[in-house]
mmCIF file of C-alpha atoms in Angstrom:
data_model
loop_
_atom_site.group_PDB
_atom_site.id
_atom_site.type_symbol
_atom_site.label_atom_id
_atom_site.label_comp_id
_atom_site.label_asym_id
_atom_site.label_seq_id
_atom_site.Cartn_x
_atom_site.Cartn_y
_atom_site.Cartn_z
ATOM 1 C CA UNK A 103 54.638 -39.864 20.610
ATOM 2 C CA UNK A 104 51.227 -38.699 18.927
ATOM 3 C CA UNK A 105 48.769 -36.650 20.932
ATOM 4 C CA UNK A 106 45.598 -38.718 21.109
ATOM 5 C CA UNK A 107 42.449 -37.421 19.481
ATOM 6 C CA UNK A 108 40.492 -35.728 21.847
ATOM 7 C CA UNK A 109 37.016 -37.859 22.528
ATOM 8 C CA UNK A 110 33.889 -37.100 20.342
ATOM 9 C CA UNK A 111 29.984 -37.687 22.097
ATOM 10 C CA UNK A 112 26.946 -36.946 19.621
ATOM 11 C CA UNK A 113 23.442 -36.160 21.460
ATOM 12 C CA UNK A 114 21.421 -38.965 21.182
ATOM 13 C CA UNK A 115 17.690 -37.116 22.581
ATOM 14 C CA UNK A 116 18.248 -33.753 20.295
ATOM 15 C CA UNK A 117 14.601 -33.287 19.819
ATOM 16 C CA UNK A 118 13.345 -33.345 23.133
ATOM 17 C CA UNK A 119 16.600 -31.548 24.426
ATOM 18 C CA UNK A 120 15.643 -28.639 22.130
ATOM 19 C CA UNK A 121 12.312 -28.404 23.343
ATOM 20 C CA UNK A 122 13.567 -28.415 27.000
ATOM 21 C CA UNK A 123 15.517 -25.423 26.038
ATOM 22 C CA UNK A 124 12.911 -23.794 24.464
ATOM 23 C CA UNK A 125 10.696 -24.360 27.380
ATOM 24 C CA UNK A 126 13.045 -22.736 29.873
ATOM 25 C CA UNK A 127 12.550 -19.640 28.073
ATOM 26 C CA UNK A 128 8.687 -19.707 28.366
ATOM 27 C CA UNK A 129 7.117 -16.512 29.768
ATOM 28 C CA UNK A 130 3.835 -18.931 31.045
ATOM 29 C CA UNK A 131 3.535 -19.828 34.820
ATOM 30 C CA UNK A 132 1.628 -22.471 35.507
ATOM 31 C CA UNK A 133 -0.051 -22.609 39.071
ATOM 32 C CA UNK A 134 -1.955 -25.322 40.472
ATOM 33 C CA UNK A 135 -5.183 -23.907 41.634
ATOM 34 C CA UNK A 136 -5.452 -27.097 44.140
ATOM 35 C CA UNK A 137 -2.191 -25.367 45.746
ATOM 36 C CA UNK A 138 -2.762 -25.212 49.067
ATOM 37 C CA UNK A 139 -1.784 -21.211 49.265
ATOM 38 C CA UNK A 140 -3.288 -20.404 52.591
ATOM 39 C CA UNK A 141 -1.808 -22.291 55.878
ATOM 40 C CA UNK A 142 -4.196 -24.592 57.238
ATOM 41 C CA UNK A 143 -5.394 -23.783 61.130
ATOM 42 C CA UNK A 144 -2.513 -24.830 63.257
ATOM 43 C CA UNK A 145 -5.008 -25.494 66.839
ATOM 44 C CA UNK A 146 -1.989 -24.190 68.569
ATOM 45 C CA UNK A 147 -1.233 -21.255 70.644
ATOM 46 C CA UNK A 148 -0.145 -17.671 69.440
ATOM 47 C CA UNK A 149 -0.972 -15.796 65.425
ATOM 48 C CA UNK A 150 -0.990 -18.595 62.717
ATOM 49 C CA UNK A 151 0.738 -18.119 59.903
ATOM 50 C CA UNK A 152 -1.709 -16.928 57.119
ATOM 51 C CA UNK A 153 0.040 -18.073 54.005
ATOM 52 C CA UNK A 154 1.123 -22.145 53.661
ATOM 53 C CA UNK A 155 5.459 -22.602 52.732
ATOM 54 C CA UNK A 156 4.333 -23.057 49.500
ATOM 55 C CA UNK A 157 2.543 -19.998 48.875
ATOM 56 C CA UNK A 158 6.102 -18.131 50.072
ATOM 57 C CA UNK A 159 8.129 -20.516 48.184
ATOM 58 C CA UNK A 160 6.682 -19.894 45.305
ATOM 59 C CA UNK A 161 7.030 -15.943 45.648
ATOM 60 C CA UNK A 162 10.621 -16.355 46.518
ATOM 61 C CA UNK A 163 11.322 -18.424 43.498
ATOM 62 C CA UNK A 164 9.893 -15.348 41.510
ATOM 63 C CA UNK A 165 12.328 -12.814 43.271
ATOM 64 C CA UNK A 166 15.373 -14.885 43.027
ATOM 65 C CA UNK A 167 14.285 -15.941 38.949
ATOM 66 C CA UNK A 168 13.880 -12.485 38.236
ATOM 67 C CA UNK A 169 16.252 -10.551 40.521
ATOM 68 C CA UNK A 170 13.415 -8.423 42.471
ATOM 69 C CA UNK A 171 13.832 -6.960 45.488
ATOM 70 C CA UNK A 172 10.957 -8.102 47.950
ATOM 71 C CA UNK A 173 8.344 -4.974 47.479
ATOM 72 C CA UNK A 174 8.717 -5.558 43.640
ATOM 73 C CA UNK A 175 7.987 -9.659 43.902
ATOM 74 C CA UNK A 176 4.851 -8.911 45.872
ATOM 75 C CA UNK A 177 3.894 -6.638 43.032
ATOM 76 C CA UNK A 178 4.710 -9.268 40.427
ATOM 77 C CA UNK A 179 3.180 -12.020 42.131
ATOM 78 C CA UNK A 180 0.070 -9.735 42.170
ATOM 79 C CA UNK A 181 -0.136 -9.332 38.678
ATOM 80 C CA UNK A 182 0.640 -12.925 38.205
ATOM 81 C CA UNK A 183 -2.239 -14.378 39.917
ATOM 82 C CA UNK A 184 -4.292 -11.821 38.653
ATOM 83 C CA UNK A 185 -3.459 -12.827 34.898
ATOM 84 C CA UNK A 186 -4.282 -16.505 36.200
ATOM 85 C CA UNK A 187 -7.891 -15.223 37.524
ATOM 86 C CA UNK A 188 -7.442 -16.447 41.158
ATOM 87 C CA UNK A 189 -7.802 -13.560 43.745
ATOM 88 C CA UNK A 190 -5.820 -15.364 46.304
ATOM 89 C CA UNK A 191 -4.278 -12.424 48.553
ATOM 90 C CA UNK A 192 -0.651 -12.055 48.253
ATOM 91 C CA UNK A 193 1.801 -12.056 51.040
ATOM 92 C CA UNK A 194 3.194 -8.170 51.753
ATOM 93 C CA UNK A 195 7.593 -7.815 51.504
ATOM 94 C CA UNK A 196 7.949 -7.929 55.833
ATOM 95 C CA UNK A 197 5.956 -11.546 55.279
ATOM 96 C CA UNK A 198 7.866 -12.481 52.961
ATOM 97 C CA UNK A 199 11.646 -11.477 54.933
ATOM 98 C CA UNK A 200 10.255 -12.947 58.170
ATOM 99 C CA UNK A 201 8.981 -15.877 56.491
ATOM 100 C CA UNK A 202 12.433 -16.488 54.508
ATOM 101 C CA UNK A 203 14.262 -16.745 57.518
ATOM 102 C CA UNK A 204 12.484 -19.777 58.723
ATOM 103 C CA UNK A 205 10.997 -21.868 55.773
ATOM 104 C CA UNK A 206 12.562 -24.977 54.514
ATOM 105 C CA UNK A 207 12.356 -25.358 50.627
ATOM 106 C CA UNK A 208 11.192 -27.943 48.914
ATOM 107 C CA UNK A 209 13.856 -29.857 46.307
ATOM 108 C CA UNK A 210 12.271 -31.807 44.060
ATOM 109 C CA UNK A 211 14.199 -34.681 42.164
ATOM 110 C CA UNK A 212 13.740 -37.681 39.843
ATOM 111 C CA UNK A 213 15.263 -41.033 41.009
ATOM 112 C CA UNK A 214 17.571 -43.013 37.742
ATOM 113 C CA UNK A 215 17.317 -47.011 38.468
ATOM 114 C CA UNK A 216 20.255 -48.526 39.944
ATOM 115 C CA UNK A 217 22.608 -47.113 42.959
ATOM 116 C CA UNK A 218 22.460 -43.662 43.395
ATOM 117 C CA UNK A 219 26.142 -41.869 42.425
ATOM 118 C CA UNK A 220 26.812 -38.491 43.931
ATOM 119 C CA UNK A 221 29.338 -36.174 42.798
ATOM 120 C CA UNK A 222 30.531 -33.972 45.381
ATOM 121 C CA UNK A 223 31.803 -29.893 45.042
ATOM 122 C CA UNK A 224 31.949 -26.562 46.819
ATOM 123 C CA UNK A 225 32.257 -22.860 45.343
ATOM 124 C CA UNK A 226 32.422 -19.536 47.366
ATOM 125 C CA UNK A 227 29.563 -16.580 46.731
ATOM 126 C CA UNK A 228 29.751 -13.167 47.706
ATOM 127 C CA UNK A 229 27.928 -11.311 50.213
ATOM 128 C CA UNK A 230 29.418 -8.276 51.020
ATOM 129 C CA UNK A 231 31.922 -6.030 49.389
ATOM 130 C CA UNK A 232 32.606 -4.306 46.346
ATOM 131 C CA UNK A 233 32.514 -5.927 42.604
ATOM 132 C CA UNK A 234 35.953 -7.032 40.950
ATOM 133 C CA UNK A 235 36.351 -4.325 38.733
ATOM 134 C CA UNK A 236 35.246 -1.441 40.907
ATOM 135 C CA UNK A 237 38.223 -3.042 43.164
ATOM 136 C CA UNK A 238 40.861 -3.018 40.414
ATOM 137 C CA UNK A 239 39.407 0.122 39.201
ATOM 138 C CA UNK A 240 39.104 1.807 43.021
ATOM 139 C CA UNK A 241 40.300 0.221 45.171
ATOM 140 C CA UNK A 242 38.322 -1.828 47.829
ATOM 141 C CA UNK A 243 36.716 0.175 50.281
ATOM 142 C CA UNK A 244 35.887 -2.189 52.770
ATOM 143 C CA UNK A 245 36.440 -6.287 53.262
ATOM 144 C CA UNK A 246 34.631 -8.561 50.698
ATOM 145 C CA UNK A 247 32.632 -11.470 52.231
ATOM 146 C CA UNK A 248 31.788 -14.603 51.148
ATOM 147 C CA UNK A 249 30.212 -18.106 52.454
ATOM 148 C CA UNK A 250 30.196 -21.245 50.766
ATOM 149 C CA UNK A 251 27.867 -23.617 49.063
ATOM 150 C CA UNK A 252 28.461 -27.283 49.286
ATOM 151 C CA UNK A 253 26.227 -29.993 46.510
ATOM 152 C CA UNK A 254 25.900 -32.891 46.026
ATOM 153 C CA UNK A 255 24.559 -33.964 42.899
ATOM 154 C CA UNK A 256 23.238 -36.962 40.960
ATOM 155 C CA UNK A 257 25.488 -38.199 38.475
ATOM 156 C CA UNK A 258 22.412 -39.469 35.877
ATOM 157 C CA UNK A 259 20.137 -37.041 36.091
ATOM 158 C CA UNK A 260 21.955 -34.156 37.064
ATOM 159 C CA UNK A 261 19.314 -33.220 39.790
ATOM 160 C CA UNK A 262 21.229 -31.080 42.996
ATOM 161 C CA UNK A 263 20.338 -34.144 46.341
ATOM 162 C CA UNK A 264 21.906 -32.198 49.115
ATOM 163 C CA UNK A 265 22.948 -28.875 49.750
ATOM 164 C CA UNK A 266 24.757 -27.419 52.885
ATOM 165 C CA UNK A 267 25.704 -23.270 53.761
ATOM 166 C CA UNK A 268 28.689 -22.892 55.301
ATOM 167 C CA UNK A 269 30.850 -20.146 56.830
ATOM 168 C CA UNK A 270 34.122 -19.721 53.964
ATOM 169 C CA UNK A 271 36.201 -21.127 56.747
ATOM 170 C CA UNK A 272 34.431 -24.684 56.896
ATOM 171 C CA UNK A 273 36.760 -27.491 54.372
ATOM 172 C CA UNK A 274 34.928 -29.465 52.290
ATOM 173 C CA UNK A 275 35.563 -33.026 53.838
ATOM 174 C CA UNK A 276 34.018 -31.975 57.394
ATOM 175 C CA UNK A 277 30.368 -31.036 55.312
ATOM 176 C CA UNK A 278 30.384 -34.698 53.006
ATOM 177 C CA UNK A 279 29.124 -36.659 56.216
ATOM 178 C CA UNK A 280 25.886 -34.170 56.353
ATOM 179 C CA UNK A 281 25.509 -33.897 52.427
ATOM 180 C CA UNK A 282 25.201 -38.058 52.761
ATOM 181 C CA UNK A 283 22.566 -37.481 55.701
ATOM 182 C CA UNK A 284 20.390 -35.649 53.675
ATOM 183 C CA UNK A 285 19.451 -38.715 51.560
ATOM 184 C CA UNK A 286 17.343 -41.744 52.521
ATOM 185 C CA UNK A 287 18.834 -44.394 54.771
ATOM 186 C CA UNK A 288 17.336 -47.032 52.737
ATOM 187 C CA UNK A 289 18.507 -45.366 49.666
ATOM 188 C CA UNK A 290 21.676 -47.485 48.188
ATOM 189 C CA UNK A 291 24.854 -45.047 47.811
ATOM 190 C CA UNK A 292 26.933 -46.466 44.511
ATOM 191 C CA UNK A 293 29.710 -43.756 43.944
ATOM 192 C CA UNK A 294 31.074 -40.862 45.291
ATOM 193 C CA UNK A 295 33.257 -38.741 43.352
ATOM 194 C CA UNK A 296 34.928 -35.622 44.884
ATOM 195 C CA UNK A 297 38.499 -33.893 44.584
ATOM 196 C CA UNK A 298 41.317 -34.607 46.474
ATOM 197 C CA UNK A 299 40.194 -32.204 49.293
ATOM 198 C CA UNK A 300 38.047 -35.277 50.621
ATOM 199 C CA UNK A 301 41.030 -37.171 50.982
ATOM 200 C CA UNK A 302 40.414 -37.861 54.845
ATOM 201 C CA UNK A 303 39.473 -40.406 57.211
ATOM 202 C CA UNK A 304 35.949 -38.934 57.367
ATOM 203 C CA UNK A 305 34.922 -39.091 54.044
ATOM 204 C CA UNK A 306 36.469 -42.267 53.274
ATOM 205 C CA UNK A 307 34.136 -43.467 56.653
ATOM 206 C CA UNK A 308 31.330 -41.925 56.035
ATOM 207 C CA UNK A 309 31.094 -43.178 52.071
ATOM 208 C CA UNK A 310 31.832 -47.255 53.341
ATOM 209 C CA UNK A 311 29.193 -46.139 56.374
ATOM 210 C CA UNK A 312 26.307 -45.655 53.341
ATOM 211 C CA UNK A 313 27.800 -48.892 51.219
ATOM 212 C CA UNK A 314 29.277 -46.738 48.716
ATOM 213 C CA UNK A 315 32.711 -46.573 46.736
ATOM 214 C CA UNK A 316 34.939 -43.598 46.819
ATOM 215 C CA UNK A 317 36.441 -42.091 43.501
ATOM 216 C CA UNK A 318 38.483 -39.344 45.085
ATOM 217 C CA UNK A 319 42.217 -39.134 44.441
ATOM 218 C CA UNK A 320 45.213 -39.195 46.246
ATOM 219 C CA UNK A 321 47.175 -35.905 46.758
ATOM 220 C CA UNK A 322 50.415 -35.342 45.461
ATOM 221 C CA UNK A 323 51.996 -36.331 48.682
ATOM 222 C CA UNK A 324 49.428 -38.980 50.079
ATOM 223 C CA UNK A 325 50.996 -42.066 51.871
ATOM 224 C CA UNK A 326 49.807 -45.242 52.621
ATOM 225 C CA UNK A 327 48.254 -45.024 55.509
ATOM 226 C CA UNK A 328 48.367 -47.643 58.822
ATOM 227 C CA UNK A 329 45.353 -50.326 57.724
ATOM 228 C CA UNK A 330 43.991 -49.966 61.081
ATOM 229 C CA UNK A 331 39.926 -49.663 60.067
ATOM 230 C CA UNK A 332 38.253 -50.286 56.897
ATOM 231 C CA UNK A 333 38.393 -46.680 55.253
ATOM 232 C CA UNK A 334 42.213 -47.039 55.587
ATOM 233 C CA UNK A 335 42.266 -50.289 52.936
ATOM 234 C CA UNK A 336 39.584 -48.427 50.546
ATOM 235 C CA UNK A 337 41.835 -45.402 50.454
ATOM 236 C CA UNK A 338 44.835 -47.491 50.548
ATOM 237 C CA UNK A 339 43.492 -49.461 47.384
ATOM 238 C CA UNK A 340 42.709 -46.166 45.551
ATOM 239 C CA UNK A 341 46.756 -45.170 46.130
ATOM 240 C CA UNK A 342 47.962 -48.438 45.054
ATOM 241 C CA UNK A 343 45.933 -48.235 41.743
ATOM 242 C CA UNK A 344 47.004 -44.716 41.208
ATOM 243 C CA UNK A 345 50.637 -46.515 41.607
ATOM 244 C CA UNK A 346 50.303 -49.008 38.860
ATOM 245 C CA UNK A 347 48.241 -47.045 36.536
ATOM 246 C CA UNK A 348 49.514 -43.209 36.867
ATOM 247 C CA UNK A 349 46.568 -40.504 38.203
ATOM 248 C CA UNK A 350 45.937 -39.843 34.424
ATOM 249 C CA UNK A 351 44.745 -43.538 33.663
ATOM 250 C CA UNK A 352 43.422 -43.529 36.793
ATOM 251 C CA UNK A 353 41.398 -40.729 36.500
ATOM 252 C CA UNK A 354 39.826 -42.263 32.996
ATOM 253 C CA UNK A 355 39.401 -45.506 34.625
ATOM 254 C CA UNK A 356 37.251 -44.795 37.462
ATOM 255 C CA UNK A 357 35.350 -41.910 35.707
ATOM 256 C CA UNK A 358 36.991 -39.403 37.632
ATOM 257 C CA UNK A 359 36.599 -36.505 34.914
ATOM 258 C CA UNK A 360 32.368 -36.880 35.268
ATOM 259 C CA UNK A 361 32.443 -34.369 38.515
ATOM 260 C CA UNK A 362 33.025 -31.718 35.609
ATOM 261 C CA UNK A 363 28.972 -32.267 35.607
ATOM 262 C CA UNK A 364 28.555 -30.509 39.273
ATOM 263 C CA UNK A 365 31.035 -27.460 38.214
ATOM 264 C CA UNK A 366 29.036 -26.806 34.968
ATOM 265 C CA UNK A 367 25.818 -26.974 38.004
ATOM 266 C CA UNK A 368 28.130 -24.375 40.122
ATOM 267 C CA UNK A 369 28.266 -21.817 36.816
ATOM 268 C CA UNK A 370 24.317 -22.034 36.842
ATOM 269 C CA UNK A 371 24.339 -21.797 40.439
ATOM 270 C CA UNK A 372 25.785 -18.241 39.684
ATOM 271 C CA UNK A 373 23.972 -17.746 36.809
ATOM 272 C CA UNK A 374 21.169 -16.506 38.995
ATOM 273 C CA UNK A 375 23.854 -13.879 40.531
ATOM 274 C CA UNK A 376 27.208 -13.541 41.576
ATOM 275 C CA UNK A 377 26.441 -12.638 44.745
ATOM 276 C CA UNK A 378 23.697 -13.120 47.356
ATOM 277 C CA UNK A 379 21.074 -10.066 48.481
ATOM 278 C CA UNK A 380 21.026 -11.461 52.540
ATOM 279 C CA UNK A 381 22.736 -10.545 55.074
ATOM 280 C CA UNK A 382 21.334 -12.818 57.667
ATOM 281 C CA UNK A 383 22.890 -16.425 57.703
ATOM 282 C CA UNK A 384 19.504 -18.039 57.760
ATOM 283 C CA UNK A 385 17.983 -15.572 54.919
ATOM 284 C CA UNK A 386 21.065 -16.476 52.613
ATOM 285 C CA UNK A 387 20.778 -20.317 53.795
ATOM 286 C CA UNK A 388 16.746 -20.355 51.784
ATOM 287 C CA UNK A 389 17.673 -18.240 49.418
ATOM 288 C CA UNK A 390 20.301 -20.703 47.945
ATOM 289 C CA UNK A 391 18.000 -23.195 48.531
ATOM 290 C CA UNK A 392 15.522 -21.527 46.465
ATOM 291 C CA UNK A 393 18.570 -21.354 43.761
ATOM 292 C CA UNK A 394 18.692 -25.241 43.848
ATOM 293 C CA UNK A 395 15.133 -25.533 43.381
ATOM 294 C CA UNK A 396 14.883 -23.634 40.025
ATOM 295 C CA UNK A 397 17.532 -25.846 39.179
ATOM 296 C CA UNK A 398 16.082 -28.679 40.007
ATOM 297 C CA UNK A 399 13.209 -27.564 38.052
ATOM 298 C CA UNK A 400 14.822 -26.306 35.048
ATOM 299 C CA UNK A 401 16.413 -29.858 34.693
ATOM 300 C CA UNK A 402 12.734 -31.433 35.142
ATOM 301 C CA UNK A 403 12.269 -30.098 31.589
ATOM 302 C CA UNK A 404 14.794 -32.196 30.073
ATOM 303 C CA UNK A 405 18.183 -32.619 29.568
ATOM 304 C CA UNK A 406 21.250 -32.977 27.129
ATOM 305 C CA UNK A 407 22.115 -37.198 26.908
ATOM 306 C CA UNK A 408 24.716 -38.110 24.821
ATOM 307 C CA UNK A 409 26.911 -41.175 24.288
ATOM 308 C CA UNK A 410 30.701 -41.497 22.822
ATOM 309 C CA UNK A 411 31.676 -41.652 19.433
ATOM 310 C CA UNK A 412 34.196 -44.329 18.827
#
């Protein structure tokens, strides 16, 4: 038997994809001087803040971009509003770790037409410990630490919806309920695609709870199980096509191999380091947040669209 030719897809926006590309290299930084950079008067008890979330989100975006610690992104955010001409002040480095702890970042996204299809996936980052090769090199010296990062993204325009910081001891199918939560309840759920870690009762639940169709396959050993609710049937359907059809087929039938889109989004997840500068849970929680967001607005610039070759 002949080994089928592997498939061929030709980029069918090349121009504006190269100019997205060319963009994301762009030394400019362009501020909106209708930003509201200083927090409005709360009326309420106790110090108000003095800068607005968006004043510190934007500073943290700098120090995670450019891998500053916090005294060198106040001095960079200095010099950036001073090239701008604005003399707003700019928040000092204990602002700017207090304030971390406690701000919730702002994802922006772009909504495709049609039913909105997730694909689902979870990678482990480092917090503490040595590096790989001073370990094979040294030895470790003391216990390497990591947490994990749970997305959900959307499958046609590649934007990051959801995001959830877990200990490295949390599975994957107790965190897809909460990644669903995260979007609008009038928003209409088409597809969710994940591995066959979110082969459970939950997930298959939860994804019928929003209106949406699992693409998740069955493990190696996976039964049929007792048709006693409707997540049971859905799964059960899944096996018995995965039956007929072999996982392979399956897999190209129900456009399985597309969640290779969220682990090319995990690499440049990383891309911004392999490991995370916070200790505290609620520090490392916005600053992976603030990873998502440069995604998010890296991908605003344009994107790679391509169709298959026959």
């Amino acid at each position: 038997m002949s080994k089928p030719e592997p498939a061929r897809y030709r980029t069918t926006n090349w121009k504006s994809c190269n100019a997205a590309l060319k963009r994301r290299g762009s030394l400019l930084v362009w501020l909106d001087k209708d930003m509201a950079w200083l927090a409005p008067k709360a009326g309420t008890p106790g110090r108000p803040p003095v800068f607005s979330d968006a004043a510190i989100q934007f500073c943290l975006m700098v120090k995670v971009l450019f891998g500053l610690p916090l005294r060198q992104t106040t001095g960079m955010v200095a010099s950036i509003l001073e090239m701008a001409g604005l003399d707003w002040p700019v928040p000092d480095f204990s602002t700017l770790s207090r304030r971390q702890k406690t701000i919730a970042v702002q994802l922006s996204s772009r909504r495709a037409p049609g039913p909105l299809n997730l694909l689902m996936d979870s990678t482990g980052i480092k917090f503490l410990g040595d590096g790989e090769w001073l370990a094979r090199k040294h030895g470790t010296h003391r216990r390497r630490q990591y947490r994990k990062i749970h997305l959900a993204m959307d499958t046609a325009t590649g934007y990051i919806r959801a995001v959830e910081f877990t200990s490295s001891r949390e599975g994957d199918s107790p965190v897809l309920p909460d990644l669903l939560d995260q979007n609008p309840e009038g928003e209409e759920i088409g597809t969710v695609t994940g591995d066959g870690a979110f082969d459970t009762r939950r997930c298959h639940a939860a994804i019928l709870a929003r209106g949406g169709t699992a693409v998740i396959p069955i493990r190696r050993n996976g039964r049929l199980w007792k048709q006693d609710c409707p997540a049971a049937m859905a799964r059960n359907e899944i096996l018995g096509a995965t039956r007929r059809l072999g996982r392979t087929i399956w897999k190209r039938w129900s456009g399985y191999h597309v969640r290779s889109r969220i682990e090319a989004g995990m690499r440049n997840l990383k891309s911004f380091g392999r490991r995370i500068a916070s200790r505290d849970p609620d520090r490392q929680t916005a600053e992976i947040h603030i990873r998502v967001a440069l995604m998010n607005r890296f991908n605003a610039l344009g994107t790679a669209e391509s169709e298959r070759v026959a």
